[in-house]
mmCIF file of C-alpha atoms in Angstrom:
data_model
loop_
_atom_site.group_PDB
_atom_site.id
_atom_site.type_symbol
_atom_site.label_atom_id
_atom_site.label_comp_id
_atom_site.label_asym_id
_atom_site.label_seq_id
_atom_site.Cartn_x
_atom_site.Cartn_y
_atom_site.Cartn_z
ATOM 1 C CA SER H 1 123.312 28.600 -90.140
ATOM 2 C CA ALA H 2 122.727 31.212 -87.458
ATOM 3 C CA VAL H 3 120.580 34.315 -87.415
ATOM 4 C CA ILE H 4 122.260 37.145 -85.569
ATOM 5 C CA SER H 5 120.847 40.572 -84.845
ATOM 6 C CA GLN H 6 122.535 43.605 -83.388
ATOM 7 C CA LYS H 7 121.187 46.749 -81.778
ATOM 8 C CA PRO H 8 121.617 49.564 -82.512
ATOM 9 C CA SER H 9 122.455 49.346 -86.191
ATOM 10 C CA ARG H 10 124.159 52.719 -85.990
ATOM 11 C CA ASP H 11 124.661 55.560 -83.557
ATOM 12 C CA ILE H 12 126.321 58.912 -83.316
ATOM 13 C CA CYS H 13 127.730 59.614 -79.874
ATOM 14 C CA GLN H 14 129.498 62.401 -78.070
ATOM 15 C CA ARG H 15 133.052 62.083 -76.836
ATOM 16 C CA GLY H 16 133.259 60.784 -73.272
ATOM 17 C CA THR H 17 129.978 58.875 -73.318
ATOM 18 C CA SER H 18 129.432 55.112 -73.472
ATOM 19 C CA LEU H 19 127.419 52.924 -75.805
ATOM 20 C CA THR H 20 126.219 49.383 -75.233
ATOM 21 C CA ILE H 21 125.747 47.167 -78.270
ATOM 22 C CA GLN H 22 123.511 44.131 -78.044
ATOM 23 C CA CYS H 23 123.909 40.892 -79.945
ATOM 24 C CA GLN H 24 121.155 38.283 -80.113
ATOM 25 C CA VAL H 25 121.488 34.836 -81.677
ATOM 26 C CA ASP H 26 118.580 32.623 -82.678
ATOM 27 C CA SER H 27 120.054 29.530 -81.026
ATOM 28 C CA GLN H 28 122.392 28.637 -78.204
ATOM 29 C CA VAL H 29 126.083 29.001 -78.894
ATOM 30 C CA THR H 30 129.085 28.373 -76.730
ATOM 31 C CA MET H 31 131.299 31.191 -77.868
ATOM 32 C CA MET H 32 130.542 34.634 -79.193
ATOM 33 C CA PHE H 33 133.105 36.996 -80.593
ATOM 34 C CA TRP H 34 133.272 40.766 -80.834
ATOM 35 C CA TYR H 35 135.175 42.368 -83.687
ATOM 36 C CA ARG H 36 135.985 45.900 -84.721
ATOM 37 C CA GLN H 37 136.291 46.946 -88.333
ATOM 38 C CA GLN H 38 137.734 50.401 -88.681
ATOM 39 C CA PRO H 39 137.279 52.309 -91.929
ATOM 40 C CA GLY H 40 139.227 50.680 -94.729
ATOM 41 C CA GLN H 41 140.700 48.033 -92.455
ATOM 42 C CA SER H 42 140.168 44.383 -91.713
ATOM 43 C CA LEU H 43 138.366 42.829 -88.796
ATOM 44 C CA THR H 44 140.176 42.923 -85.488
ATOM 45 C CA LEU H 45 139.072 40.600 -82.723
ATOM 46 C CA ILE H 46 138.323 42.482 -79.522
ATOM 47 C CA ALA H 47 137.361 39.621 -77.247
ATOM 48 C CA THR H 48 135.794 36.203 -76.953
ATOM 49 C CA ALA H 49 132.711 35.985 -74.760
ATOM 50 C CA ASN H 50 131.928 32.705 -73.033
ATOM 51 C CA GLN H 51 128.772 32.209 -71.050
ATOM 52 C CA GLY H 52 129.385 32.110 -67.325
ATOM 53 C CA SER H 53 132.957 33.336 -67.378
ATOM 54 C CA GLU H 54 134.973 36.471 -67.958
ATOM 55 C CA ALA H 55 135.559 37.478 -71.528
ATOM 56 C CA THR H 56 138.996 36.869 -72.997
ATOM 57 C CA TYR H 57 140.490 40.044 -74.463
ATOM 58 C CA GLU H 58 142.984 40.306 -77.279
ATOM 59 C CA SER H 59 146.160 42.296 -77.050
ATOM 60 C CA GLY H 60 145.394 46.001 -77.129
ATOM 61 C CA PHE H 61 141.889 45.688 -75.715
ATOM 62 C CA VAL H 62 140.998 45.933 -72.022
ATOM 63 C CA ILE H 63 137.914 45.213 -69.991
ATOM 64 C CA ASP H 64 137.647 48.743 -68.630
ATOM 65 C CA LYS H 65 137.298 50.123 -72.139
ATOM 66 C CA PHE H 66 135.224 47.308 -73.634
ATOM 67 C CA PRO H 67 133.252 45.558 -70.892
ATOM 68 C CA ILE H 68 131.360 42.534 -72.145
ATOM 69 C CA SER H 69 128.441 40.658 -70.682
ATOM 70 C CA ARG H 70 127.278 37.169 -71.597
ATOM 71 C CA PRO H 71 124.297 36.395 -69.398
ATOM 72 C CA ASN H 72 123.101 33.381 -71.411
ATOM 73 C CA LEU H 73 123.873 31.276 -74.454
ATOM 74 C CA THR H 74 122.000 33.472 -76.936
ATOM 75 C CA PHE H 75 122.899 37.004 -75.904
ATOM 76 C CA SER H 76 125.886 39.268 -75.330
ATOM 77 C CA THR H 77 126.609 42.954 -74.971
ATOM 78 C CA LEU H 78 129.691 45.007 -75.708
ATOM 79 C CA THR H 79 130.071 48.433 -74.164
ATOM 80 C CA VAL H 80 132.384 51.017 -75.652
ATOM 81 C CA SER H 81 133.289 53.217 -72.703
ATOM 82 C CA ASN H 82 134.491 56.803 -72.492
ATOM 83 C CA MET H 83 134.412 57.071 -76.253
ATOM 84 C CA SER H 84 136.741 59.118 -78.397
ATOM 85 C CA PRO H 85 136.674 59.729 -82.167
ATOM 86 C CA GLU H 86 139.220 56.920 -82.556
ATOM 87 C CA ASP H 87 136.504 54.480 -81.474
ATOM 88 C CA SER H 88 134.480 55.285 -84.589
ATOM 89 C CA SER H 89 134.156 51.945 -86.259
ATOM 90 C CA ILE H 90 131.849 49.102 -87.151
ATOM 91 C CA TYR H 91 131.431 46.647 -84.311
ATOM 92 C CA LEU H 92 130.462 43.103 -85.208
ATOM 93 C CA CYS H 93 129.489 40.124 -83.173
ATOM 94 C CA SER H 94 129.868 36.619 -84.500
ATOM 95 C CA VAL H 95 129.368 33.020 -83.495
ATOM 96 C CA VAL H 96 131.047 29.806 -84.511
ATOM 97 C CA ARG H 97 129.202 26.637 -85.371
ATOM 98 C CA GLU H 98 130.468 23.093 -85.080
ATOM 99 C CA SER H 99 131.716 23.365 -88.643
ATOM 100 C CA ASN H 100 134.048 26.210 -87.556
ATOM 101 C CA GLU H 101 132.198 28.540 -89.857
ATOM 102 C CA GLN H 102 131.713 31.997 -88.415
ATOM 103 C CA PHE H 103 128.399 33.778 -88.781
ATOM 104 C CA PHE H 104 128.359 37.520 -88.434
ATOM 105 C CA GLY H 105 125.827 40.013 -87.266
ATOM 106 C CA PRO H 106 124.954 42.983 -89.453
ATOM 107 C CA GLY H 107 127.248 45.266 -87.469
ATOM 108 C CA THR H 108 126.817 48.460 -85.482
ATOM 109 C CA ARG H 109 128.223 51.570 -87.119
ATOM 110 C CA LEU H 110 129.467 53.908 -84.426
ATOM 111 C CA THR H 111 130.487 57.499 -85.031
ATOM 112 C CA VAL H 112 132.008 59.460 -82.181
ATOM 113 C CA LEU H 113 132.063 63.228 -82.483
ATOM 114 C CA ALA L 1 151.273 33.334 -83.885
ATOM 115 C CA GLN L 2 148.843 33.056 -86.742
ATOM 116 C CA ARG L 3 148.867 35.550 -89.541
ATOM 117 C CA VAL L 4 147.057 36.017 -92.821
ATOM 118 C CA THR L 5 148.447 38.201 -95.578
ATOM 119 C CA GLN L 6 146.507 39.542 -98.531
ATOM 120 C CA PRO L 7 148.983 41.605 -100.526
ATOM 121 C CA GLU L 8 146.480 43.379 -102.757
ATOM 122 C CA LYS L 9 144.129 46.010 -101.379
ATOM 123 C CA LEU L 10 142.406 46.432 -104.705
ATOM 124 C CA LEU L 11 142.160 44.177 -107.715
ATOM 125 C CA SER L 12 140.471 45.446 -110.866
ATOM 126 C CA VAL L 13 139.662 43.068 -113.688
ATOM 127 C CA PHE L 14 137.462 43.215 -116.748
ATOM 128 C CA LYS L 15 134.320 41.140 -116.973
ATOM 129 C CA GLY L 16 135.153 37.731 -118.350
ATOM 130 C CA ALA L 17 138.801 37.892 -117.299
ATOM 131 C CA PRO L 18 140.302 35.418 -114.834
ATOM 132 C CA VAL L 19 140.542 36.393 -111.188
ATOM 133 C CA GLU L 20 143.102 35.406 -108.578
ATOM 134 C CA LEU L 21 142.988 36.859 -105.101
ATOM 135 C CA LYS L 22 146.143 36.046 -103.204
ATOM 136 C CA CYS L 23 146.316 34.825 -99.630
ATOM 137 C CA ASN L 24 149.327 33.599 -97.691
ATOM 138 C CA TYR L 25 149.294 32.432 -94.121
ATOM 139 C CA SER L 26 151.529 31.670 -91.215
ATOM 140 C CA TYR L 27 150.524 29.002 -88.711
ATOM 141 C CA SER L 28 152.493 26.399 -86.826
ATOM 142 C CA GLY L 29 149.909 23.614 -86.870
ATOM 143 C CA SER L 30 147.286 22.432 -89.338
ATOM 144 C CA PRO L 31 145.073 25.389 -90.135
ATOM 145 C CA GLU L 32 141.608 25.642 -91.503
ATOM 146 C CA LEU L 33 141.398 28.290 -94.215
ATOM 147 C CA PHE L 34 138.356 30.208 -95.343
ATOM 148 C CA TRP L 35 137.353 32.895 -97.774
ATOM 149 C CA TYR L 36 134.701 35.348 -96.627
ATOM 150 C CA VAL L 37 132.969 37.865 -98.865
ATOM 151 C CA GLN L 38 131.196 41.109 -98.122
ATOM 152 C CA TYR L 39 128.995 42.511 -100.861
ATOM 153 C CA SER L 40 127.977 46.144 -100.775
ATOM 154 C CA ARG L 41 125.599 46.830 -97.879
ATOM 155 C CA GLN L 42 125.527 43.181 -96.832
ATOM 156 C CA ARG L 43 127.050 41.386 -93.909
ATOM 157 C CA LEU L 44 130.190 39.341 -94.055
ATOM 158 C CA GLN L 45 129.487 35.757 -95.103
ATOM 159 C CA LEU L 46 131.394 32.608 -95.794
ATOM 160 C CA LEU L 47 132.255 31.978 -99.432
ATOM 161 C CA LEU L 48 134.172 28.742 -99.159
ATOM 162 C CA ARG L 49 136.475 26.695 -96.965
ATOM 163 C CA HIS L 50 139.383 24.536 -97.906
ATOM 164 C CA ILE L 51 138.132 21.348 -96.267
ATOM 165 C CA SER L 52 135.020 21.373 -98.438
ATOM 166 C CA ARG L 53 136.997 21.466 -101.674
ATOM 167 C CA GLU L 54 133.955 22.854 -103.421
ATOM 168 C CA SER L 55 133.295 25.529 -105.984
ATOM 169 C CA ILE L 56 131.003 28.335 -104.892
ATOM 170 C CA LYS L 57 129.744 30.874 -107.438
ATOM 171 C CA GLY L 58 132.502 29.658 -109.726
ATOM 172 C CA PHE L 59 135.232 30.350 -107.157
ATOM 173 C CA THR L 60 137.730 27.745 -106.031
ATOM 174 C CA ALA L 61 140.652 27.835 -103.636
ATOM 175 C CA ASP L 62 143.324 25.225 -103.078
ATOM 176 C CA LEU L 63 145.356 24.994 -99.924
ATOM 177 C CA ASN L 64 149.044 24.775 -100.782
ATOM 178 C CA LYS L 65 150.844 23.838 -97.609
ATOM 179 C CA GLY L 66 154.260 24.027 -99.241
ATOM 180 C CA GLU L 67 153.744 27.633 -100.247
ATOM 181 C CA THR L 68 151.417 28.356 -97.297
ATOM 182 C CA SER L 69 148.916 29.854 -99.685
ATOM 183 C CA PHE L 70 145.183 29.714 -100.223
ATOM 184 C CA HIS L 71 144.571 31.787 -103.334
ATOM 185 C CA LEU L 72 141.013 32.348 -104.525
ATOM 186 C CA LYS L 73 140.415 31.856 -108.239
ATOM 187 C CA LYS L 74 137.662 32.207 -110.772
ATOM 188 C CA PRO L 75 138.147 31.659 -114.508
ATOM 189 C CA PHE L 76 135.687 34.301 -115.707
ATOM 190 C CA ALA L 77 134.837 37.312 -113.559
ATOM 191 C CA GLN L 78 131.286 38.627 -113.422
ATOM 192 C CA GLU L 79 130.107 42.063 -112.374
ATOM 193 C CA GLU L 80 128.281 40.632 -109.377
ATOM 194 C CA ASP L 81 131.604 39.350 -108.039
ATOM 195 C CA SER L 82 132.573 42.901 -107.110
ATOM 196 C CA ALA L 83 132.971 42.843 -103.312
ATOM 197 C CA MET L 84 135.458 42.754 -100.464
ATOM 198 C CA TYR L 85 137.099 39.380 -99.997
ATOM 199 C CA TYR L 86 138.749 38.306 -96.773
ATOM 200 C CA CYS L 87 140.974 35.306 -96.301
ATOM 201 C CA ALA L 88 140.760 33.820 -92.808
ATOM 202 C CA LEU L 89 142.470 31.165 -90.742
ATOM 203 C CA THR L 90 141.659 29.203 -87.631
ATOM 204 C CA GLY L 91 143.353 26.432 -85.760
ATOM 205 C CA GLY L 92 140.006 24.674 -85.497
ATOM 206 C CA GLY L 93 138.031 23.581 -82.469
ATOM 207 C CA TYR L 94 136.250 26.874 -81.792
ATOM 208 C CA GLN L 95 139.519 28.759 -81.807
ATOM 209 C CA LYS L 96 139.562 32.363 -82.857
ATOM 210 C CA VAL L 97 139.644 33.271 -86.514
ATOM 211 C CA THR L 98 142.320 35.582 -87.878
ATOM 212 C CA PHE L 99 141.389 37.653 -90.892
ATOM 213 C CA GLY L 100 143.540 39.128 -93.599
ATOM 214 C CA THR L 101 143.298 42.785 -94.467
ATOM 215 C CA GLY L 102 140.966 42.115 -97.356
ATOM 216 C CA THR L 103 141.065 42.647 -101.098
ATOM 217 C CA LYS L 104 138.496 44.719 -102.889
ATOM 218 C CA LEU L 105 137.607 43.085 -106.196
ATOM 219 C CA GLN L 106 136.288 45.447 -108.812
ATOM 220 C CA VAL L 107 134.936 43.878 -111.985
ATOM 221 C CA ILE L 108 134.803 46.381 -114.815
ATOM 222 C CA PRO L 109 131.928 45.914 -117.286
#
């Protein structure tokens, strides 16, 4: 299994500001994923973060809006930039093990006023 | 493109009744299918995967390649089964996982 922690667990932010979410894993992993789960909806993959290279973004998500860092094999950050109320969501990081099972962090609940 | 469809947003059953949560998928190769569950105030976690062919908490799911389905079943629902259930698909090999829209299972006492 994998133990994943996220900071902050929740935040309330003003429109136009930015928030950086941290994800820490208890062991080294090759790939980390960032998802968004909007109220009443499923998980949508934002990007895949590989250590030592640029993140790979899914359709509809861009680096300027969601910059990602992956400085080492146990840590990643996702920044939600220039926030608007539409960015209110739960943001989740996850990792994949050799078994292809995904392990999820507890999520960061973001509310943008 | 890979796609997962869960046609029911909400499924309400009485305690002791059988449960079937539907999942259909679209994928050009050989997929790996999963069911994830999210109990109230808990994080998303794996329930079962088709390659394991195991029963977890009384739930089973069979991959039907002809019908491209991976329905989740349990013969007798329990109150503690109430949760959000997500069907998911991956092409394997650390590829991204695509999730369905989820079905909320509500077991009525």
